[in-house]
mmCIF file of C-alpha atoms and ligand atoms in Angstrom:
data_model
loop_
_atom_site.group_PDB
_atom_site.id
_atom_site.type_symbol
_atom_site.label_atom_id
_atom_site.label_comp_id
_atom_site.label_asym_id
_atom_site.label_seq_id
_atom_site.Cartn_x
_atom_site.Cartn_y
_atom_site.Cartn_z
ATOM 1 C CA MET A 1 92.165 89.503 54.975
ATOM 2 C CA LYS A 2 93.082 92.129 57.508
ATOM 3 C CA LYS A 3 96.227 91.334 59.479
ATOM 4 C CA ASN A 4 94.880 90.799 62.915
ATOM 5 C CA TYR A 5 97.766 89.517 65.003
ATOM 6 C CA VAL A 6 99.341 92.068 67.247
ATOM 7 C CA VAL A 7 103.081 91.586 67.516
ATOM 8 C CA LEU A 8 104.669 92.791 70.694
ATOM 9 C CA GLY A 9 108.152 92.258 72.008
ATOM 10 C CA GLY A 10 109.912 92.770 75.320
ATOM 11 C CA LEU A 11 109.516 95.466 77.883
ATOM 12 C CA ALA A 12 109.070 98.325 75.471
ATOM 13 C CA ALA A 13 106.122 96.609 73.887
ATOM 14 C CA LEU A 14 104.454 96.022 77.232
ATOM 15 C CA ALA A 15 104.539 99.749 77.814
ATOM 16 C CA GLY A 16 102.249 100.371 74.861
ATOM 17 C CA ILE A 17 98.647 99.393 74.763
ATOM 18 C CA THR A 18 97.562 97.610 71.643
ATOM 19 C CA THR A 19 94.013 97.092 70.605
ATOM 20 C CA ILE A 20 92.209 94.060 69.437
ATOM 21 C CA CYS A 21 90.733 94.598 66.032
ATOM 22 C CA SER A 22 87.521 92.841 65.311
ATOM 23 C CA CYS A 23 87.694 90.366 62.524
ATOM 24 C CA GLY A 24 84.925 87.935 61.761
ATOM 25 C CA GLN A 25 81.356 87.971 62.961
ATOM 26 C CA PRO A 26 80.272 86.000 66.040
ATOM 27 C CA GLY A 27 79.360 82.472 65.168
ATOM 28 C CA THR A 28 80.861 82.562 61.689
ATOM 29 C CA GLU A 29 83.505 80.119 60.616
ATOM 30 C CA GLU A 30 86.010 82.949 60.597
ATOM 31 C CA GLU A 31 85.219 83.749 64.224
ATOM 32 C CA GLU A 32 85.971 80.151 65.119
ATOM 33 C CA LYS A 33 89.384 80.468 63.575
ATOM 34 C CA ASN A 34 90.193 83.499 65.623
ATOM 35 C CA LEU A 35 91.418 83.446 69.232
ATOM 36 C CA LYS A 36 91.394 86.779 71.049
ATOM 37 C CA ILE A 37 93.274 86.917 74.316
ATOM 38 C CA GLY A 38 93.523 89.853 76.710
ATOM 39 C CA ILE A 39 96.492 89.841 79.105
ATOM 40 C CA SER A 40 96.942 92.127 82.079
ATOM 41 C CA VAL A 41 100.239 92.128 83.990
ATOM 42 C CA TYR A 42 100.550 93.528 87.495
ATOM 43 C CA ASP A 43 103.704 95.522 86.655
ATOM 44 C CA GLN A 44 105.403 95.864 83.302
ATOM 45 C CA TYR A 45 108.778 96.413 84.944
ATOM 46 C CA ASP A 46 108.873 92.972 86.553
ATOM 47 C CA THR A 47 111.652 91.099 84.750
ATOM 48 C CA PHE A 48 110.243 87.590 85.181
ATOM 49 C CA VAL A 49 106.687 88.492 84.179
ATOM 50 C CA THR A 50 107.988 90.380 81.144
ATOM 51 C CA GLU A 51 110.000 87.364 80.008
ATOM 52 C CA MET A 52 106.942 85.195 80.440
ATOM 53 C CA VAL A 53 104.689 87.472 78.386
ATOM 54 C CA SER A 54 107.270 87.757 75.681
ATOM 55 C CA SER A 55 107.452 83.928 75.497
ATOM 56 C CA PHE A 56 103.663 83.899 75.269
ATOM 57 C CA GLN A 57 103.842 86.236 72.289
ATOM 58 C CA ASN A 58 106.424 84.035 70.588
ATOM 59 C CA TYR A 59 104.373 80.883 71.139
ATOM 60 C CA ALA A 60 101.302 82.644 69.800
ATOM 61 C CA LYS A 61 103.168 83.388 66.573
ATOM 62 C CA GLU A 62 104.276 79.764 66.227
ATOM 63 C CA LYS A 63 100.911 78.311 67.114
ATOM 64 C CA GLU A 64 99.013 80.470 64.654
ATOM 65 C CA LYS A 65 100.704 78.443 61.943
ATOM 66 C CA ASP A 66 100.406 75.049 63.671
ATOM 67 C CA TRP A 67 96.749 75.520 64.476
ATOM 68 C CA GLY A 68 95.809 77.359 61.288
ATOM 69 C CA ILE A 69 94.071 80.144 63.206
ATOM 70 C CA SER A 70 94.775 83.772 63.915
ATOM 71 C CA ILE A 71 95.643 84.775 67.453
ATOM 72 C CA GLU A 72 95.128 88.330 68.620
ATOM 73 C CA LEU A 73 96.772 89.508 71.816
ATOM 74 C CA GLU A 74 96.136 92.634 73.799
ATOM 75 C CA VAL A 75 98.622 93.242 76.612
ATOM 76 C CA LYS A 76 97.933 95.806 79.303
ATOM 77 C CA ASN A 77 99.947 96.970 82.291
ATOM 78 C CA ALA A 78 97.937 97.304 85.523
ATOM 79 C CA ASN A 79 100.720 99.397 86.980
ATOM 80 C CA ASN A 80 100.328 97.883 90.449
ATOM 81 C CA ASN A 81 96.748 99.047 90.765
ATOM 82 C CA GLN A 82 93.944 96.515 91.248
ATOM 83 C CA ILE A 83 91.265 99.037 90.350
ATOM 84 C CA SER A 84 92.977 99.738 87.013
ATOM 85 C CA GLN A 85 93.216 96.019 86.404
ATOM 86 C CA ASN A 86 89.481 95.620 87.028
ATOM 87 C CA ASP A 87 88.870 98.412 84.493
ATOM 88 C CA GLN A 88 91.131 96.645 82.027
ATOM 89 C CA MET A 89 88.922 93.571 82.421
ATOM 90 C CA ASP A 90 85.988 95.744 81.273
ATOM 91 C CA ASP A 91 87.996 96.824 78.232
ATOM 92 C CA PHE A 92 88.832 93.230 77.336
ATOM 93 C CA ILE A 93 85.143 92.332 77.588
ATOM 94 C CA GLN A 94 84.166 95.259 75.383
ATOM 95 C CA ASP A 95 86.826 94.343 72.839
ATOM 96 C CA GLY A 96 85.344 90.867 72.595
ATOM 97 C CA ALA A 97 88.178 88.821 74.120
ATOM 98 C CA ASP A 98 87.543 85.063 74.170
ATOM 99 C CA ILE A 99 89.820 84.446 77.125
ATOM 100 C CA VAL A 100 91.484 86.779 79.586
ATOM 101 C CA CYS A 101 94.828 86.039 81.295
ATOM 102 C CA ILE A 102 95.260 87.906 84.557
ATOM 103 C CA ASN A 103 98.437 88.431 86.568
ATOM 104 C CA LEU A 104 96.610 89.757 89.626
ATOM 105 C CA VAL A 105 97.872 92.891 91.309
ATOM 106 C CA ASP A 106 96.368 91.837 94.625
ATOM 107 C CA ARG A 107 96.064 88.090 94.918
ATOM 108 C CA THR A 108 93.592 88.492 97.785
ATOM 109 C CA ASP A 109 91.287 90.713 95.757
ATOM 110 C CA ALA A 110 90.208 88.676 92.758
ATOM 111 C CA SER A 111 86.450 89.215 93.234
ATOM 112 C CA GLY A 112 86.107 92.173 90.840
ATOM 113 C CA ILE A 113 87.657 90.208 87.973
ATOM 114 C CA ILE A 114 85.743 87.021 88.815
ATOM 115 C CA GLU A 115 82.343 88.762 88.926
ATOM 116 C CA LYS A 116 82.939 90.472 85.570
ATOM 117 C CA ALA A 117 84.140 87.211 84.014
ATOM 118 C CA LYS A 118 81.123 85.285 85.289
ATOM 119 C CA SER A 119 78.532 87.792 84.225
ATOM 120 C CA ASN A 120 80.008 88.002 80.706
ATOM 121 C CA ASP A 121 80.867 84.314 80.446
ATOM 122 C CA ILE A 122 84.548 84.914 79.696
ATOM 123 C CA PRO A 123 86.967 82.314 81.063
ATOM 124 C CA VAL A 124 89.933 83.637 83.036
ATOM 125 C CA ILE A 125 93.376 82.111 83.331
ATOM 126 C CA PHE A 126 95.116 83.651 86.321
ATOM 127 C CA PHE A 127 98.890 83.310 86.233
ATOM 128 C CA ASN A 128 102.007 83.750 88.360
ATOM 129 C CA ARG A 129 100.319 85.414 91.359
ATOM 130 C CA GLU A 130 98.381 82.599 92.908
ATOM 131 C CA LEU A 131 94.987 83.403 94.339
ATOM 132 C CA VAL A 132 93.407 81.372 97.114
ATOM 133 C CA LYS A 133 91.697 78.106 96.163
ATOM 134 C CA GLU A 134 88.305 79.340 97.395
ATOM 135 C CA ASP A 135 88.394 82.155 94.826
ATOM 136 C CA LEU A 136 89.367 79.836 92.016
ATOM 137 C CA GLU A 137 86.488 77.579 92.940
ATOM 138 C CA ARG A 138 83.923 80.345 92.577
ATOM 139 C CA TRP A 139 83.286 79.472 88.936
ATOM 140 C CA ASP A 140 84.165 76.531 86.727
ATOM 141 C CA LYS A 141 85.801 78.689 84.048
ATOM 142 C CA LEU A 142 88.594 79.996 86.274
ATOM 143 C CA TYR A 143 92.084 78.519 85.980
ATOM 144 C CA TYR A 144 95.576 79.070 87.336
ATOM 145 C CA VAL A 145 98.932 78.601 85.611
ATOM 146 C CA GLY A 146 102.116 78.824 87.669
ATOM 147 C CA ALA A 147 104.459 76.706 89.733
ATOM 148 C CA ASP A 148 104.729 75.190 93.196
ATOM 149 C CA ALA A 149 106.523 77.835 95.273
ATOM 150 C CA PHE A 150 107.519 75.284 97.922
ATOM 151 C CA GLN A 151 109.602 73.413 95.373
ATOM 152 C CA SER A 152 111.582 76.549 94.484
ATOM 153 C CA GLY A 153 112.493 77.256 98.116
ATOM 154 C CA LYS A 154 113.492 73.646 98.652
ATOM 155 C CA MET A 155 115.687 73.664 95.533
ATOM 156 C CA GLN A 156 117.328 76.914 96.571
ATOM 157 C CA GLY A 157 118.157 75.283 99.914
ATOM 158 C CA ASP A 158 119.442 72.188 98.150
ATOM 159 C CA ILE A 159 121.886 74.235 96.048
ATOM 160 C CA LEU A 160 123.365 75.669 99.251
ATOM 161 C CA VAL A 161 123.486 72.291 101.032
ATOM 162 C CA GLU A 162 125.302 70.656 98.118
ATOM 163 C CA GLU A 163 127.838 73.487 98.110
ATOM 164 C CA CYS A 164 128.266 73.218 101.898
ATOM 165 C CA LYS A 165 129.026 69.521 101.557
ATOM 166 C CA LYS A 166 132.014 70.438 99.402
ATOM 167 C CA ASN A 167 133.104 73.813 100.725
ATOM 168 C CA PHE A 168 131.632 74.453 104.154
ATOM 169 C CA SER A 169 134.853 75.820 105.593
ATOM 170 C CA VAL A 170 135.041 78.436 102.830
ATOM 171 C CA ILE A 171 131.399 79.497 103.187
ATOM 172 C CA ASP A 172 131.551 79.571 106.983
ATOM 173 C CA LYS A 173 133.916 82.507 107.059
ATOM 174 C CA ASN A 174 134.025 82.984 110.832
ATOM 175 C CA LYS A 175 134.361 79.225 111.424
ATOM 176 C CA ASP A 176 131.616 79.074 114.028
ATOM 177 C CA GLY A 177 129.850 76.157 112.319
ATOM 178 C CA ILE A 178 126.777 78.305 111.617
ATOM 179 C CA LEU A 179 125.657 79.936 108.361
ATOM 180 C CA GLN A 180 124.975 83.622 108.988
ATOM 181 C CA TYR A 181 122.525 84.828 106.362
ATOM 182 C CA VAL A 182 120.436 87.743 105.210
ATOM 183 C CA MET A 183 117.208 87.301 103.273
ATOM 184 C CA LEU A 184 115.730 89.537 100.585
ATOM 185 C CA GLU A 185 112.022 88.899 100.297
ATOM 186 C CA GLY A 186 109.455 89.616 97.596
ATOM 187 C CA GLU A 187 106.171 91.395 98.238
ATOM 188 C CA PRO A 188 104.527 90.844 101.623
ATOM 189 C CA GLY A 189 101.554 88.521 101.295
ATOM 190 C CA HIS A 190 102.746 87.086 97.950
ATOM 191 C CA ASN A 191 102.532 83.317 98.020
ATOM 192 C CA ASP A 192 105.947 82.866 96.381
ATOM 193 C CA SER A 193 107.813 85.082 98.814
ATOM 194 C CA MET A 194 106.219 83.603 101.931
ATOM 195 C CA VAL A 195 106.637 80.005 100.841
ATOM 196 C CA ARG A 196 110.148 80.365 99.384
ATOM 197 C CA SER A 197 111.471 82.108 102.509
ATOM 198 C CA MET A 198 110.138 79.337 104.705
ATOM 199 C CA ALA A 199 111.034 76.378 102.468
ATOM 200 C CA VAL A 200 114.651 77.362 101.847
ATOM 201 C CA ILE A 201 115.420 77.535 105.559
ATOM 202 C CA ASN A 202 113.563 74.275 106.245
ATOM 203 C CA GLU A 203 115.592 72.491 103.633
ATOM 204 C CA ILE A 204 118.941 73.703 104.960
ATOM 205 C CA THR A 205 118.184 72.983 108.592
ATOM 206 C CA GLU A 206 116.481 69.637 107.954
ATOM 207 C CA ARG A 207 119.638 68.546 106.189
ATOM 208 C CA GLY A 208 121.719 69.265 109.219
ATOM 209 C CA TYR A 209 123.164 72.765 108.791
ATOM 210 C CA LEU A 210 122.793 75.449 111.426
ATOM 211 C CA VAL A 211 121.689 78.900 110.340
ATOM 212 C CA GLU A 212 121.521 82.301 111.978
ATOM 213 C CA LYS A 213 119.397 85.031 110.455
ATOM 214 C CA LEU A 214 121.193 88.364 110.684
ATOM 215 C CA SER A 215 118.332 90.212 109.041
ATOM 216 C CA ASP A 216 115.576 89.998 106.477
ATOM 217 C CA GLU A 217 113.988 92.765 104.467
ATOM 218 C CA ILE A 218 111.236 93.142 101.913
ATOM 219 C CA ALA A 219 112.444 94.388 98.531
ATOM 220 C CA ASN A 220 109.313 93.659 96.467
ATOM 221 C CA TRP A 221 111.093 91.588 93.766
ATOM 222 C CA ASN A 222 112.928 94.760 92.790
ATOM 223 C CA ARG A 223 116.622 95.152 92.011
ATOM 224 C CA ASP A 224 117.022 98.749 93.197
ATOM 225 C CA GLN A 225 115.121 98.187 96.425
ATOM 226 C CA ALA A 226 117.245 95.104 97.088
ATOM 227 C CA ALA A 227 120.422 97.073 96.421
ATOM 228 C CA ASN A 228 119.358 99.577 99.096
ATOM 229 C CA LYS A 229 118.531 96.862 101.588
ATOM 230 C CA MET A 230 121.862 95.188 100.939
ATOM 231 C CA LYS A 231 123.600 98.464 101.674
ATOM 232 C CA GLN A 232 121.898 98.513 105.075
ATOM 233 C CA PHE A 233 122.872 94.877 105.673
ATOM 234 C CA LEU A 234 126.495 95.560 104.795
ATOM 235 C CA GLU A 235 126.630 98.650 106.985
ATOM 236 C CA ALA A 236 125.194 96.703 109.911
ATOM 237 C CA TYR A 237 126.883 93.310 109.490
ATOM 238 C CA GLY A 238 129.745 93.742 106.989
ATOM 239 C CA ASP A 239 131.736 90.579 106.464
ATOM 240 C CA LYS A 240 129.599 88.643 108.950
ATOM 241 C CA ILE A 241 127.243 87.955 106.005
ATOM 242 C CA GLU A 242 128.028 84.491 104.672
ATOM 243 C CA VAL A 243 124.927 83.848 102.592
ATOM 244 C CA VAL A 244 122.440 86.106 100.774
ATOM 245 C CA MET A 245 119.168 84.361 100.023
ATOM 246 C CA ALA A 246 116.930 86.234 97.633
ATOM 247 C CA ASN A 247 113.374 85.241 96.703
ATOM 248 C CA ASN A 248 114.177 86.113 93.067
ATOM 249 C CA ASP A 249 117.065 86.861 90.728
ATOM 250 C CA ASP A 250 116.438 90.581 90.448
ATOM 251 C CA MET A 251 116.866 91.005 94.206
ATOM 252 C CA ALA A 252 119.998 88.793 94.162
ATOM 253 C CA LEU A 253 121.320 91.073 91.421
ATOM 254 C CA GLY A 254 120.535 94.122 93.537
ATOM 255 C CA ALA A 255 122.674 92.606 96.312
ATOM 256 C CA ILE A 256 125.473 92.011 93.802
ATOM 257 C CA ASP A 257 125.251 95.631 92.594
ATOM 258 C CA THR A 258 125.826 96.825 96.141
ATOM 259 C CA LEU A 259 128.683 94.433 96.837
ATOM 260 C CA LYS A 260 130.372 95.837 93.740
ATOM 261 C CA ASP A 261 129.638 99.383 94.863
ATOM 262 C CA PHE A 262 131.425 98.480 98.082
ATOM 263 C CA GLY A 263 134.463 97.634 95.964
ATOM 264 C CA MET A 264 134.132 93.852 96.135
ATOM 265 C CA ASP A 265 134.340 91.226 93.422
ATOM 266 C CA ILE A 266 134.034 87.446 93.382
ATOM 267 C CA THR A 267 137.720 86.942 94.083
ATOM 268 C CA ASP A 268 137.240 88.723 97.400
ATOM 269 C CA GLU A 269 137.179 86.293 100.332
ATOM 270 C CA ASN A 270 134.256 88.190 101.825
ATOM 271 C CA TRP A 271 132.040 87.735 98.762
ATOM 272 C CA PRO A 272 129.060 85.833 100.213
ATOM 273 C CA VAL A 273 127.211 82.929 98.651
ATOM 274 C CA ILE A 274 124.270 84.425 96.719
ATOM 275 C CA LEU A 275 121.168 82.546 95.662
ATOM 276 C CA GLY A 276 118.235 83.625 93.526
ATOM 277 C CA VAL A 277 115.124 82.187 91.884
ATOM 278 C CA ASP A 278 113.739 82.611 88.317
ATOM 279 C CA GLY A 279 116.567 81.935 85.871
ATOM 280 C CA THR A 280 115.960 85.167 84.005
ATOM 281 C CA ALA A 281 118.527 86.016 81.320
ATOM 282 C CA VAL A 282 120.329 88.408 83.684
ATOM 283 C CA GLY A 283 120.120 85.884 86.527
ATOM 284 C CA LEU A 284 121.687 83.116 84.450
ATOM 285 C CA HIS A 285 124.398 85.495 83.372
ATOM 286 C CA ALA A 286 125.275 86.144 87.030
ATOM 287 C CA VAL A 287 125.547 82.377 87.603
ATOM 288 C CA GLU A 288 127.802 82.134 84.578
ATOM 289 C CA LYS A 289 130.085 84.841 85.983
ATOM 290 C CA GLY A 290 130.169 83.101 89.366
ATOM 291 C CA GLU A 291 128.553 86.067 91.114
ATOM 292 C CA MET A 292 125.581 83.926 92.103
ATOM 293 C CA LEU A 293 126.121 80.357 93.242
ATOM 294 C CA GLY A 294 122.824 79.315 91.718
ATOM 295 C CA THR A 295 119.251 80.032 90.895
ATOM 296 C CA VAL A 296 116.063 78.049 90.385
ATOM 297 C CA LEU A 297 114.477 78.192 86.958
ATOM 298 C CA ASN A 298 110.894 79.370 87.164
ATOM 299 C CA ASP A 299 109.841 77.851 83.863
ATOM 300 C CA PHE A 300 108.438 80.955 82.170
ATOM 301 C CA LYS A 301 108.477 79.281 78.776
ATOM 302 C CA GLY A 302 106.539 76.255 80.013
ATOM 303 C CA GLN A 303 104.067 78.477 81.851
ATOM 304 C CA ALA A 304 103.548 80.666 78.784
ATOM 305 C CA CYS A 305 103.038 77.659 76.555
ATOM 306 C CA GLY A 306 100.680 76.013 79.090
ATOM 307 C CA MET A 307 98.617 79.175 79.267
ATOM 308 C CA LEU A 308 98.286 79.413 75.488
ATOM 309 C CA GLU A 309 97.458 75.720 75.094
ATOM 310 C CA LEU A 310 94.826 76.056 77.785
ATOM 311 C CA ALA A 311 93.299 79.134 76.147
ATOM 312 C CA TYR A 312 93.160 77.257 72.834
ATOM 313 C CA SER A 313 91.565 74.165 74.339
ATOM 314 C CA ILE A 314 88.920 76.261 76.117
ATOM 315 C CA LYS A 315 87.994 78.307 73.058
ATOM 316 C CA MET A 316 88.047 75.406 70.589
ATOM 317 C CA GLU A 317 86.514 72.992 73.102
ATOM 318 C CA LYS A 318 89.324 70.536 72.453
ATOM 319 C CA PRO A 319 91.238 68.424 74.979
ATOM 320 C CA LEU A 320 94.283 70.113 76.488
ATOM 321 C CA SER A 321 97.615 69.163 74.866
ATOM 322 C CA GLU A 322 99.067 66.052 76.510
ATOM 323 C CA GLU A 323 102.184 68.013 77.422
ATOM 324 C CA PHE A 324 100.205 69.597 80.253
ATOM 325 C CA GLU A 325 98.182 68.263 83.117
ATOM 326 C CA LEU A 326 95.161 70.152 84.375
ATOM 327 C CA GLU A 327 95.113 69.320 88.094
ATOM 328 C CA ASP A 328 91.636 69.356 89.616
ATOM 329 C CA GLY A 329 90.391 70.713 86.286
ATOM 330 C CA LYS A 330 91.920 74.083 87.206
ATOM 331 C CA TYR A 331 95.665 74.164 87.776
ATOM 332 C CA ILE A 332 98.655 73.841 85.476
ATOM 333 C CA ARG A 333 101.883 73.864 87.462
ATOM 334 C CA LEU A 334 105.251 73.592 85.787
ATOM 335 C CA PRO A 335 108.207 72.148 87.716
ATOM 336 C CA TYR A 336 111.133 74.348 88.743
ATOM 337 C CA LYS A 337 114.730 73.365 87.940
ATOM 338 C CA SER A 338 117.904 74.016 89.929
ATOM 339 C CA VAL A 339 120.592 75.877 88.057
ATOM 340 C CA THR A 340 124.267 76.093 88.968
ATOM 341 C CA LYS A 341 127.369 76.482 86.819
ATOM 342 C CA LYS A 342 127.330 72.699 86.386
ATOM 343 C CA ASN A 343 124.112 72.483 84.353
ATOM 344 C CA LEU A 344 123.938 76.078 83.142
ATOM 345 C CA GLY A 345 124.840 75.217 79.528
ATOM 346 C CA GLU A 346 122.115 72.574 79.394
ATOM 347 C CA ILE A 347 119.501 74.981 80.768
ATOM 348 C CA GLN A 348 120.550 77.743 78.367
ATOM 349 C CA MET A 349 120.183 75.310 75.456
ATOM 350 C CA GLU A 350 116.719 74.269 76.659
ATOM 351 C CA LEU A 351 115.657 77.900 76.859
ATOM 352 C CA MET A 352 116.844 78.547 73.332
ATOM 353 C CA GLU A 353 114.772 75.703 71.851
HETATM 354 C C1 GAL B 401 107.540 85.334 91.153
HETATM 355 C C2 GAL B 401 108.892 85.629 90.530
HETATM 356 C C3 GAL B 401 109.291 87.059 90.841
HETATM 357 C C4 GAL B 401 108.203 88.015 90.451
HETATM 358 C C5 GAL B 401 106.872 87.600 91.042
HETATM 359 C C6 GAL B 401 105.765 88.500 90.559
HETATM 360 O O1 GAL B 401 107.143 84.040 90.816
HETATM 361 O O2 GAL B 401 109.846 84.754 91.065
HETATM 362 O O3 GAL B 401 110.478 87.382 90.192
HETATM 363 O O4 GAL B 401 108.108 88.016 89.051
HETATM 364 O O5 GAL B 401 106.582 86.256 90.701
HETATM 365 O O6 GAL B 401 104.523 88.044 90.923
#
């Protein structure tokens, strides 16, 4: 039998387009043992999304054996262009995909994908970039896999509050009783950036700490953009910055890059508290080195596994694995987890399993 599973790995693999080969005729037993999934990511250079897709590929390899089927994956990069992503949906349809997993470029513009899915009767699992509920309700074969952004902001705030309880006088460098902070935000209009930015501040203030925003800037989840914004913050506010809150790890790392460029290291008394979200490999490494106080694990492995289990249950018309709950028949949301030096080892072990 023709080898029909496409193996891809990491960023480099996402750059290449692989094709689904057609094995088995529709309706034959062989066809039933074959699951073809098309995946389109909004941007192949996004660290978190890349880690998630690579987990998906690993699970697919494992599950092929467990389920006794062959799984074919086709991964495409939409390169931040919604029109290209809509065209990729056409390609998936032509290639005979059973299920399509879409990481929307523009979460407010899902109609093109939804119309194509409906008219060709191909279920879609949207992931990571949450579309509005009204869109998801436009057809019963539309699903979403992700996480509750509010929880990540709240956990980020909690990490800071717990640290303040122990070390407020160290964090509050100018001793005015107020936490002066800068915020690095993800893309404008992205659910995760809007909700995280709001929830982190709510958590800190509701738990009794005063904050003063020195500045906030959009850095689109991107390390280099964040590094530039941090340069502007440092030039404007210097050592007034006590806390850097970033909507994701890559932007926190961008801030760290700039602090280092300014000749600082973690032993420097002006090194601010830095917080991220995602728990990417590089993010966890920064927590390990003490450069970041903490991050919040965005469970990319759980989300990848949930997405694959859902695809399998849809295609095979079997109940979804009990490990996952399908809220309102549409949503799988995996919980976030706080990560600091204290539980880092535990989290790293979990991620290796
Ligand atoms: C967020 C994640 C970011 C970025 C973004 C892309 O959930 O925290 O790092 O990957 O999704 O949509």
